[in-house]
């Protein structure tokens, strides 16, 4: 959402990562319709499933959200550098809070409506009749997978609002003498051993085992802060580059292991058993190593621009905000068709992608709608 620059040069590889991750949301959320759901349900569920979608989801889950929060932290650093604290707060709230509120009252209820129809097929109800029901909060089903109130996919924006505000005192501390001494100490340690950065896995693991929330705010905040430090201290980027081979070995090993292991029951740790803590450590290590590998790969091969990057730098945020408003309605009708499941998935994904682009092209010309979607005014 903010300009990703290094000095006078734009960090195009971070743009690429953000754009590709955002576009991946479309097949990712489409695939969730066609995978088996044992512990958690979903907005829509096809009557048949396919194991390939389960493997795809497990693979993406290993690095998807940590990458999003890392890039968001880097963008927040650039935003702070170019604004006063007051301007930063205003910009963050305008770019994040306005779309979140708009999404709660306008974008999420239609998703809830199709979800409600899917899970209550014997109930006939119009959207206007359903609309007030959406705002009835059921804390046992806050994920909204039965049609009750939920922040839905906008939980990411909600977290960014909080993280962006918490960042202010943290960034202020780093500018103090104590903060500078801390940075110097960490930098000194990094010169002694390139593996020092892997100590970051300790707080990541502690966050996973002490916060009993599926979308773990402590865990994601640590990736957000790491993205901020990545821009704040060039030594962090240097260490990440030096550890690419080591991280790649771990990624290849752990990804295969985790792709065939159902670790859904370990997402929330209710008992501090050795097995549970070990799984959280492995998950933290794997996500952290994936982040290192993706950053290094992108910096080496994707640090350039083209019309695709220019276009989706502007489009990626509204695409994120609205993508579920097309996947769920299209998926609602697709699951009722008696056709091959792979073809269904491809149909939902492609139809959603094209519909989202058409929608974006239709709204980007109007400043009022741009404002509601957190976009800059078109002059």
Tab-separated table of C-alpha atoms in Angstrom:
chain	number	residue	atom	x	y	z
A	1	UNK	CA	0.000	0.000	0.000
A	2	UNK	CA	2.968	2.327	0.524
A	3	UNK	CA	5.825	2.968	-1.830
A	4	UNK	CA	8.489	0.345	-1.406
A	5	UNK	CA	11.723	2.184	-2.088
A	6	UNK	CA	15.344	1.851	-1.167
A	7	UNK	CA	16.973	5.258	-1.284
A	8	UNK	CA	15.957	6.527	-4.720
A	9	UNK	CA	15.421	3.039	-6.081
A	10	UNK	CA	12.131	1.264	-5.762
A	11	UNK	CA	12.250	-2.229	-4.296
A	12	UNK	CA	10.401	-3.828	-7.156
A	13	UNK	CA	10.875	-7.324	-5.754
A	14	UNK	CA	8.708	-6.431	-2.751
A	15	UNK	CA	6.096	-5.116	-5.170
A	16	UNK	CA	6.211	-8.423	-7.050
A	17	UNK	CA	5.831	-10.456	-3.866
A	18	UNK	CA	2.873	-8.392	-2.698
A	19	UNK	CA	1.140	-8.531	-6.094
A	20	UNK	CA	1.647	-12.262	-6.627
A	21	UNK	CA	0.554	-13.063	-3.068
A	22	UNK	CA	-2.596	-10.969	-3.546
A	23	UNK	CA	-3.470	-12.678	-6.832
A	24	UNK	CA	-2.830	-16.062	-5.238
A	25	UNK	CA	-5.709	-15.297	-2.869
A	26	UNK	CA	-8.139	-16.046	-5.695
A	27	UNK	CA	-7.187	-19.697	-6.340
A	28	UNK	CA	-6.453	-20.129	-2.611
A	29	UNK	CA	-9.922	-19.131	-1.426
A	30	UNK	CA	-11.494	-20.937	-4.378
A	31	UNK	CA	-9.662	-24.145	-3.443
A	32	UNK	CA	-11.015	-23.958	0.110
A	33	UNK	CA	-14.465	-24.654	-1.308
A	34	UNK	CA	-13.301	-28.019	-2.627
A	35	UNK	CA	-11.059	-29.315	0.172
A	36	UNK	CA	-12.299	-31.512	3.040
A	37	UNK	CA	-13.107	-29.641	6.269
A	38	UNK	CA	-12.828	-31.712	9.425
A	39	UNK	CA	-12.256	-29.262	12.292
A	40	UNK	CA	-13.288	-26.002	10.623
A	41	UNK	CA	-16.035	-25.423	8.081
A	42	UNK	CA	-15.981	-22.811	5.314
A	43	UNK	CA	-18.345	-20.331	3.687
A	44	UNK	CA	-19.159	-22.884	1.001
A	45	UNK	CA	-18.453	-26.607	0.791
A	46	UNK	CA	-18.701	-28.704	-2.342
A	47	UNK	CA	-20.420	-32.079	-1.899
A	48	UNK	CA	-17.249	-33.812	-3.115
A	49	UNK	CA	-13.623	-32.971	-2.329
A	50	UNK	CA	-10.216	-33.681	-3.833
A	51	UNK	CA	-6.939	-34.272	-1.934
A	52	UNK	CA	-4.942	-32.046	-4.298
A	53	UNK	CA	-6.708	-28.990	-2.882
A	54	UNK	CA	-5.754	-30.045	0.642
A	55	UNK	CA	-2.071	-30.221	-0.340
A	56	UNK	CA	-2.294	-26.859	-2.090
A	57	UNK	CA	-3.815	-25.183	0.972
A	58	UNK	CA	-1.269	-26.748	3.331
A	59	UNK	CA	1.565	-25.571	1.103
A	60	UNK	CA	0.348	-21.981	0.853
A	61	UNK	CA	-0.443	-21.753	4.580
A	62	UNK	CA	3.214	-22.305	5.408
A	63	UNK	CA	4.307	-18.848	4.212
A	64	UNK	CA	1.309	-16.882	2.960
A	65	UNK	CA	0.290	-14.603	5.837
A	66	UNK	CA	3.806	-14.119	7.292
A	67	UNK	CA	4.814	-12.708	3.893
A	68	UNK	CA	1.814	-10.356	3.820
A	69	UNK	CA	2.589	-8.973	7.270
A	70	UNK	CA	6.317	-8.679	6.565
A	71	UNK	CA	5.663	-6.552	3.467
A	72	UNK	CA	3.089	-4.505	5.382
A	73	UNK	CA	5.714	-3.769	8.053
A	74	UNK	CA	8.201	-2.650	5.385
A	75	UNK	CA	5.549	-0.394	3.827
A	76	UNK	CA	4.744	1.091	7.243
A	77	UNK	CA	8.420	2.031	7.674
A	78	UNK	CA	8.408	3.950	4.390
A	79	UNK	CA	5.145	5.615	5.337
A	80	UNK	CA	6.608	6.767	8.658
A	81	UNK	CA	9.772	8.062	7.009
A	82	UNK	CA	7.858	10.346	4.663
A	83	UNK	CA	5.329	11.720	7.181
A	84	UNK	CA	4.998	13.206	10.627
A	85	UNK	CA	3.401	11.012	13.291
A	86	UNK	CA	0.101	12.843	12.893
A	87	UNK	CA	0.194	12.524	9.107
A	88	UNK	CA	1.128	8.851	9.436
A	89	UNK	CA	-1.851	8.132	11.708
A	90	UNK	CA	-4.213	9.987	9.384
A	91	UNK	CA	-2.855	8.155	6.322
A	92	UNK	CA	-3.081	4.738	8.017
A	93	UNK	CA	-6.634	5.321	9.211
A	94	UNK	CA	-7.731	6.649	5.823
A	95	UNK	CA	-6.160	3.730	3.957
A	96	UNK	CA	-7.196	1.046	6.437
A	97	UNK	CA	-10.087	2.103	8.678
A	98	UNK	CA	-12.346	3.547	5.945
A	99	UNK	CA	-12.193	0.380	3.772
A	100	UNK	CA	-12.694	-1.767	6.869
A	101	UNK	CA	-15.856	0.077	7.930
A	102	UNK	CA	-17.123	0.112	4.347
A	103	UNK	CA	-16.419	-3.592	4.111
A	104	UNK	CA	-18.280	-4.423	7.328
A	105	UNK	CA	-21.478	-2.706	6.248
A	106	UNK	CA	-21.423	-3.175	2.473
A	107	UNK	CA	-19.052	-5.941	1.320
A	108	UNK	CA	-19.269	-8.619	3.996
A	109	UNK	CA	-23.087	-8.982	4.331
A	110	UNK	CA	-23.484	-10.366	0.759
A	111	UNK	CA	-20.788	-12.944	1.517
A	112	UNK	CA	-22.630	-13.849	4.706
A	113	UNK	CA	-25.894	-14.097	2.786
A	114	UNK	CA	-24.615	-16.709	0.318
A	115	UNK	CA	-22.970	-18.541	3.218
A	116	UNK	CA	-26.260	-18.578	5.116
A	117	UNK	CA	-28.113	-19.933	2.070
A	118	UNK	CA	-25.495	-22.652	1.603
A	119	UNK	CA	-25.685	-23.828	5.216
A	120	UNK	CA	-29.470	-23.381	5.587
A	121	UNK	CA	-30.767	-24.707	2.290
A	122	UNK	CA	-34.299	-25.226	3.614
A	123	UNK	CA	-34.649	-21.567	4.630
A	124	UNK	CA	-35.965	-19.093	2.056
A	125	UNK	CA	-34.879	-15.547	2.850
A	126	UNK	CA	-34.136	-12.420	0.819
A	127	UNK	CA	-30.963	-10.399	1.211
A	128	UNK	CA	-32.873	-7.504	2.788
A	129	UNK	CA	-34.362	-9.875	5.340
A	130	UNK	CA	-30.944	-11.380	6.034
A	131	UNK	CA	-29.017	-8.085	6.307
A	132	UNK	CA	-29.886	-7.300	9.969
A	133	UNK	CA	-29.203	-10.940	10.905
A	134	UNK	CA	-25.604	-10.546	9.739
A	135	UNK	CA	-24.874	-8.161	12.618
A	136	UNK	CA	-25.998	-10.627	15.250
A	137	UNK	CA	-22.707	-11.678	16.832
A	138	UNK	CA	-22.127	-15.329	17.672
A	139	UNK	CA	-18.715	-15.555	19.319
A	140	UNK	CA	-18.628	-19.325	18.773
A	141	UNK	CA	-18.830	-18.746	15.015
A	142	UNK	CA	-17.011	-15.423	14.635
A	143	UNK	CA	-15.356	-16.828	11.501
A	144	UNK	CA	-18.736	-16.378	9.801
A	145	UNK	CA	-18.684	-19.810	8.213
A	146	UNK	CA	-22.367	-20.286	9.023
A	147	UNK	CA	-23.528	-16.829	7.935
A	148	UNK	CA	-23.198	-14.977	11.246
A	149	UNK	CA	-21.260	-11.748	11.803
A	150	UNK	CA	-17.577	-11.863	10.971
A	151	UNK	CA	-14.787	-9.477	9.959
A	152	UNK	CA	-14.140	-12.102	7.273
A	153	UNK	CA	-11.015	-11.669	5.205
A	154	UNK	CA	-10.844	-8.064	6.413
A	155	UNK	CA	-9.303	-9.335	9.658
A	156	UNK	CA	-5.977	-8.633	7.955
A	157	UNK	CA	-6.851	-4.939	7.600
A	158	UNK	CA	-8.122	-4.836	11.189
A	159	UNK	CA	-4.800	-6.217	12.420
A	160	UNK	CA	-2.877	-3.700	10.313
A	161	UNK	CA	-4.768	-0.840	11.949
A	162	UNK	CA	-3.670	-2.023	15.377
A	163	UNK	CA	-0.125	-2.931	14.296
A	164	UNK	CA	0.369	0.430	12.562
A	165	UNK	CA	-0.576	2.332	15.714
A	166	UNK	CA	1.507	0.115	18.009
A	167	UNK	CA	4.447	0.745	15.676
A	168	UNK	CA	4.594	4.419	16.664
A	169	UNK	CA	6.035	3.958	20.192
A	170	UNK	CA	8.259	1.129	18.931
A	171	UNK	CA	9.757	3.277	16.178
A	172	UNK	CA	10.148	6.119	18.661
A	173	UNK	CA	12.062	3.853	21.037
A	174	UNK	CA	14.483	2.776	18.311
A	175	UNK	CA	15.422	6.419	17.810
A	176	UNK	CA	16.374	6.850	21.484
A	177	UNK	CA	19.879	6.190	22.816
A	178	UNK	CA	18.729	2.885	24.351
A	179	UNK	CA	17.155	1.855	21.079
A	180	UNK	CA	20.276	2.740	19.130
A	181	UNK	CA	22.405	0.762	21.581
A	182	UNK	CA	20.118	-2.237	21.106
A	183	UNK	CA	20.468	-2.017	17.327
A	184	UNK	CA	24.258	-1.735	17.638
A	185	UNK	CA	24.363	-4.790	19.920
A	186	UNK	CA	22.285	-6.858	17.503
A	187	UNK	CA	24.398	-5.685	14.579
A	188	UNK	CA	27.583	-6.620	16.464
A	189	UNK	CA	26.244	-10.101	17.176
A	190	UNK	CA	25.283	-10.551	13.537
A	191	UNK	CA	28.878	-9.944	12.491
A	192	UNK	CA	29.963	-12.823	14.721
A	193	UNK	CA	27.466	-15.348	13.352
A	194	UNK	CA	25.108	-15.150	10.394
A	195	UNK	CA	22.812	-17.625	12.145
A	196	UNK	CA	21.987	-15.095	14.865
A	197	UNK	CA	18.823	-14.163	12.975
A	198	UNK	CA	17.357	-17.606	13.655
A	199	UNK	CA	17.012	-16.654	17.316
A	200	UNK	CA	13.925	-14.823	16.081
A	201	UNK	CA	12.265	-18.227	15.949
A	202	UNK	CA	12.139	-18.254	19.759
A	203	UNK	CA	9.664	-15.349	20.110
A	204	UNK	CA	7.733	-16.670	17.098
A	205	UNK	CA	7.305	-20.031	18.805
A	206	UNK	CA	6.397	-18.431	22.137
A	207	UNK	CA	3.776	-16.332	20.351
A	208	UNK	CA	2.262	-19.438	18.784
A	209	UNK	CA	2.021	-21.375	22.053
A	210	UNK	CA	0.771	-18.536	24.258
A	211	UNK	CA	-1.959	-16.981	22.086
A	212	UNK	CA	-4.925	-19.284	21.596
A	213	UNK	CA	-6.333	-17.553	18.506
A	214	UNK	CA	-6.348	-19.050	15.020
A	215	UNK	CA	-5.318	-15.753	13.420
A	216	UNK	CA	-2.577	-15.211	15.976
A	217	UNK	CA	-1.976	-11.435	16.408
A	218	UNK	CA	1.260	-11.826	18.390
A	219	UNK	CA	2.741	-14.164	15.798
A	220	UNK	CA	1.837	-11.927	12.861
A	221	UNK	CA	2.947	-8.776	14.673
A	222	UNK	CA	6.444	-10.249	14.940
A	223	UNK	CA	6.563	-10.636	11.137
A	224	UNK	CA	5.220	-7.088	10.790
A	225	UNK	CA	8.024	-5.796	13.036
A	226	UNK	CA	10.573	-7.867	11.129
A	227	UNK	CA	9.461	-6.168	7.900
A	228	UNK	CA	9.922	-2.798	9.592
A	229	UNK	CA	13.430	-3.752	10.794
A	230	UNK	CA	14.264	-5.067	7.326
A	231	UNK	CA	14.035	-1.487	6.047
A	232	UNK	CA	15.215	0.203	9.260
A	233	UNK	CA	18.511	-1.665	9.534
A	234	UNK	CA	20.329	-2.729	6.321
A	235	UNK	CA	22.183	-5.377	8.333
A	236	UNK	CA	18.955	-7.402	8.582
A	237	UNK	CA	18.767	-7.639	4.801
A	238	UNK	CA	22.431	-8.649	4.614
A	239	UNK	CA	21.928	-11.444	7.168
A	240	UNK	CA	18.862	-12.679	5.290
A	241	UNK	CA	20.895	-12.886	2.084
A	242	UNK	CA	23.695	-14.825	3.814
A	243	UNK	CA	21.270	-17.445	5.169
A	244	UNK	CA	19.529	-18.278	1.900
A	245	UNK	CA	21.173	-21.693	1.376
A	246	UNK	CA	20.603	-22.753	4.976
A	247	UNK	CA	16.964	-21.612	4.841
A	248	UNK	CA	16.417	-23.346	1.504
A	249	UNK	CA	17.547	-26.680	2.954
A	250	UNK	CA	15.086	-26.328	5.814
A	251	UNK	CA	12.297	-25.253	3.470
A	252	UNK	CA	12.719	-28.270	1.214
A	253	UNK	CA	12.813	-30.605	4.201
A	254	UNK	CA	10.001	-29.146	6.284
A	255	UNK	CA	7.657	-28.353	3.399
A	256	UNK	CA	7.555	-31.993	2.339
A	257	UNK	CA	7.046	-33.049	5.957
A	258	UNK	CA	4.263	-30.546	6.661
A	259	UNK	CA	2.491	-31.121	3.328
A	260	UNK	CA	1.761	-34.698	4.313
A	261	UNK	CA	1.070	-33.987	7.993
A	262	UNK	CA	-2.313	-32.748	9.156
A	263	UNK	CA	-1.288	-30.190	11.770
A	264	UNK	CA	-4.654	-28.405	11.938
A	265	UNK	CA	-5.193	-29.631	15.488
A	266	UNK	CA	-1.951	-27.965	16.552
A	267	UNK	CA	-2.871	-24.456	15.391
A	268	UNK	CA	-4.245	-23.767	18.847
A	269	UNK	CA	-2.199	-25.263	21.668
A	270	UNK	CA	-4.332	-26.079	24.689
A	271	UNK	CA	-1.766	-28.341	26.338
A	272	UNK	CA	1.931	-27.533	26.600
A	273	UNK	CA	3.015	-31.033	25.713
A	274	UNK	CA	6.378	-31.706	24.111
A	275	UNK	CA	4.719	-32.691	20.819
A	276	UNK	CA	2.601	-29.549	20.661
A	277	UNK	CA	5.519	-27.227	21.413
A	278	UNK	CA	7.711	-29.069	18.903
A	279	UNK	CA	5.088	-28.646	16.170
A	280	UNK	CA	4.861	-24.903	16.902
A	281	UNK	CA	8.648	-24.647	16.715
A	282	UNK	CA	8.694	-26.466	13.370
A	283	UNK	CA	5.903	-24.283	11.986
A	284	UNK	CA	7.712	-21.121	13.085
A	285	UNK	CA	11.021	-22.283	11.630
A	286	UNK	CA	9.395	-23.256	8.347
A	287	UNK	CA	7.532	-19.954	7.904
A	288	UNK	CA	10.652	-17.997	8.813
A	289	UNK	CA	12.802	-19.936	6.335
A	290	UNK	CA	10.186	-19.558	3.606
A	291	UNK	CA	10.294	-15.799	4.141
A	292	UNK	CA	14.083	-15.769	3.749
A	293	UNK	CA	13.961	-17.883	0.582
A	294	UNK	CA	11.168	-15.843	-1.029
A	295	UNK	CA	12.881	-12.525	-0.296
A	296	UNK	CA	16.186	-13.688	-1.734
A	297	UNK	CA	14.609	-15.283	-4.791
A	298	UNK	CA	12.530	-12.193	-5.514
A	299	UNK	CA	15.457	-9.820	-5.022
A	300	UNK	CA	17.596	-11.823	-7.447
A	301	UNK	CA	15.025	-12.439	-10.171
A	302	UNK	CA	12.161	-9.944	-9.721
A	303	UNK	CA	13.811	-6.623	-8.923
A	304	UNK	CA	12.475	-4.941	-12.048
A	305	UNK	CA	9.268	-3.398	-13.293
A	306	UNK	CA	6.930	-3.737	-16.257
A	307	UNK	CA	3.346	-2.657	-17.088
A	308	UNK	CA	1.996	-5.605	-15.067
A	309	UNK	CA	3.705	-4.341	-11.895
A	310	UNK	CA	2.647	-0.745	-12.519
A	311	UNK	CA	-0.976	-1.787	-12.993
A	312	UNK	CA	-1.271	-4.140	-10.034
A	313	UNK	CA	0.604	-1.851	-7.662
A	314	UNK	CA	-2.565	0.216	-7.771
A	315	UNK	CA	-4.989	-2.682	-8.142
A	316	UNK	CA	-3.696	-5.140	-5.500
A	317	UNK	CA	-5.303	-3.458	-2.474
A	318	UNK	CA	-8.846	-3.151	-3.917
A	319	UNK	CA	-8.443	-6.663	-5.360
A	320	UNK	CA	-7.735	-7.933	-1.842
A	321	UNK	CA	-10.696	-6.070	-0.365
A	322	UNK	CA	-13.256	-7.281	-2.889
A	323	UNK	CA	-12.050	-10.706	-4.064
A	324	UNK	CA	-14.323	-12.709	-1.753
A	325	UNK	CA	-17.372	-10.831	-3.026
A	326	UNK	CA	-16.919	-12.647	-6.324
A	327	UNK	CA	-15.499	-16.000	-5.235
A	328	UNK	CA	-18.355	-16.800	-2.838
A	329	UNK	CA	-21.352	-15.917	-5.090
A	330	UNK	CA	-19.753	-17.653	-8.086
A	331	UNK	CA	-18.817	-20.610	-5.918
A	332	UNK	CA	-22.350	-20.756	-4.478
A	333	UNK	CA	-23.766	-21.611	-7.885
A	334	UNK	CA	-20.781	-23.685	-9.014
A	335	UNK	CA	-21.112	-26.182	-6.146
A	336	UNK	CA	-24.642	-26.951	-7.310
A	337	UNK	CA	-23.461	-28.068	-10.748
A	338	UNK	CA	-22.867	-31.728	-11.453
A	339	UNK	CA	-19.535	-31.375	-13.250
A	340	UNK	CA	-15.912	-32.409	-12.644
A	341	UNK	CA	-14.509	-30.905	-9.431
A	342	UNK	CA	-11.271	-29.720	-11.065
A	343	UNK	CA	-13.268	-27.977	-13.779
A	344	UNK	CA	-15.435	-26.374	-11.086
A	345	UNK	CA	-12.352	-25.022	-9.344
A	346	UNK	CA	-10.903	-23.647	-12.572
A	347	UNK	CA	-14.241	-22.072	-13.446
A	348	UNK	CA	-14.621	-20.369	-10.056
A	349	UNK	CA	-11.034	-19.125	-10.110
A	350	UNK	CA	-11.062	-17.793	-13.665
A	351	UNK	CA	-14.552	-16.274	-13.464
A	352	UNK	CA	-13.677	-14.591	-10.172
A	353	UNK	CA	-10.398	-13.212	-11.522
A	354	UNK	CA	-12.038	-11.724	-14.608
A	355	UNK	CA	-14.977	-10.328	-12.616
A	356	UNK	CA	-12.631	-8.693	-10.096
A	357	UNK	CA	-10.616	-7.004	-12.844
A	358	UNK	CA	-13.779	-5.730	-14.538
A	359	UNK	CA	-15.007	-4.428	-11.190
A	360	UNK	CA	-11.691	-2.686	-10.499
A	361	UNK	CA	-11.693	-1.059	-13.921
A	362	UNK	CA	-15.202	0.242	-13.271
A	363	UNK	CA	-14.497	1.765	-9.838
A	364	UNK	CA	-11.034	3.274	-10.303
A	365	UNK	CA	-12.454	6.216	-12.246
A	366	UNK	CA	-14.557	7.560	-9.357
A	367	UNK	CA	-12.858	9.318	-6.450
A	368	UNK	CA	-15.626	8.572	-3.948
A	369	UNK	CA	-15.304	4.834	-4.540
A	370	UNK	CA	-11.507	5.105	-4.568
A	371	UNK	CA	-11.768	6.712	-1.127
A	372	UNK	CA	-13.952	3.865	0.170
A	373	UNK	CA	-11.384	1.340	-1.094
A	374	UNK	CA	-8.414	3.130	0.440
A	375	UNK	CA	-7.053	4.355	-2.884
A	376	UNK	CA	-5.527	7.753	-3.598
A	377	UNK	CA	-7.710	10.302	-5.354
A	378	UNK	CA	-7.375	10.471	-9.107
A	379	UNK	CA	-6.540	14.022	-10.149
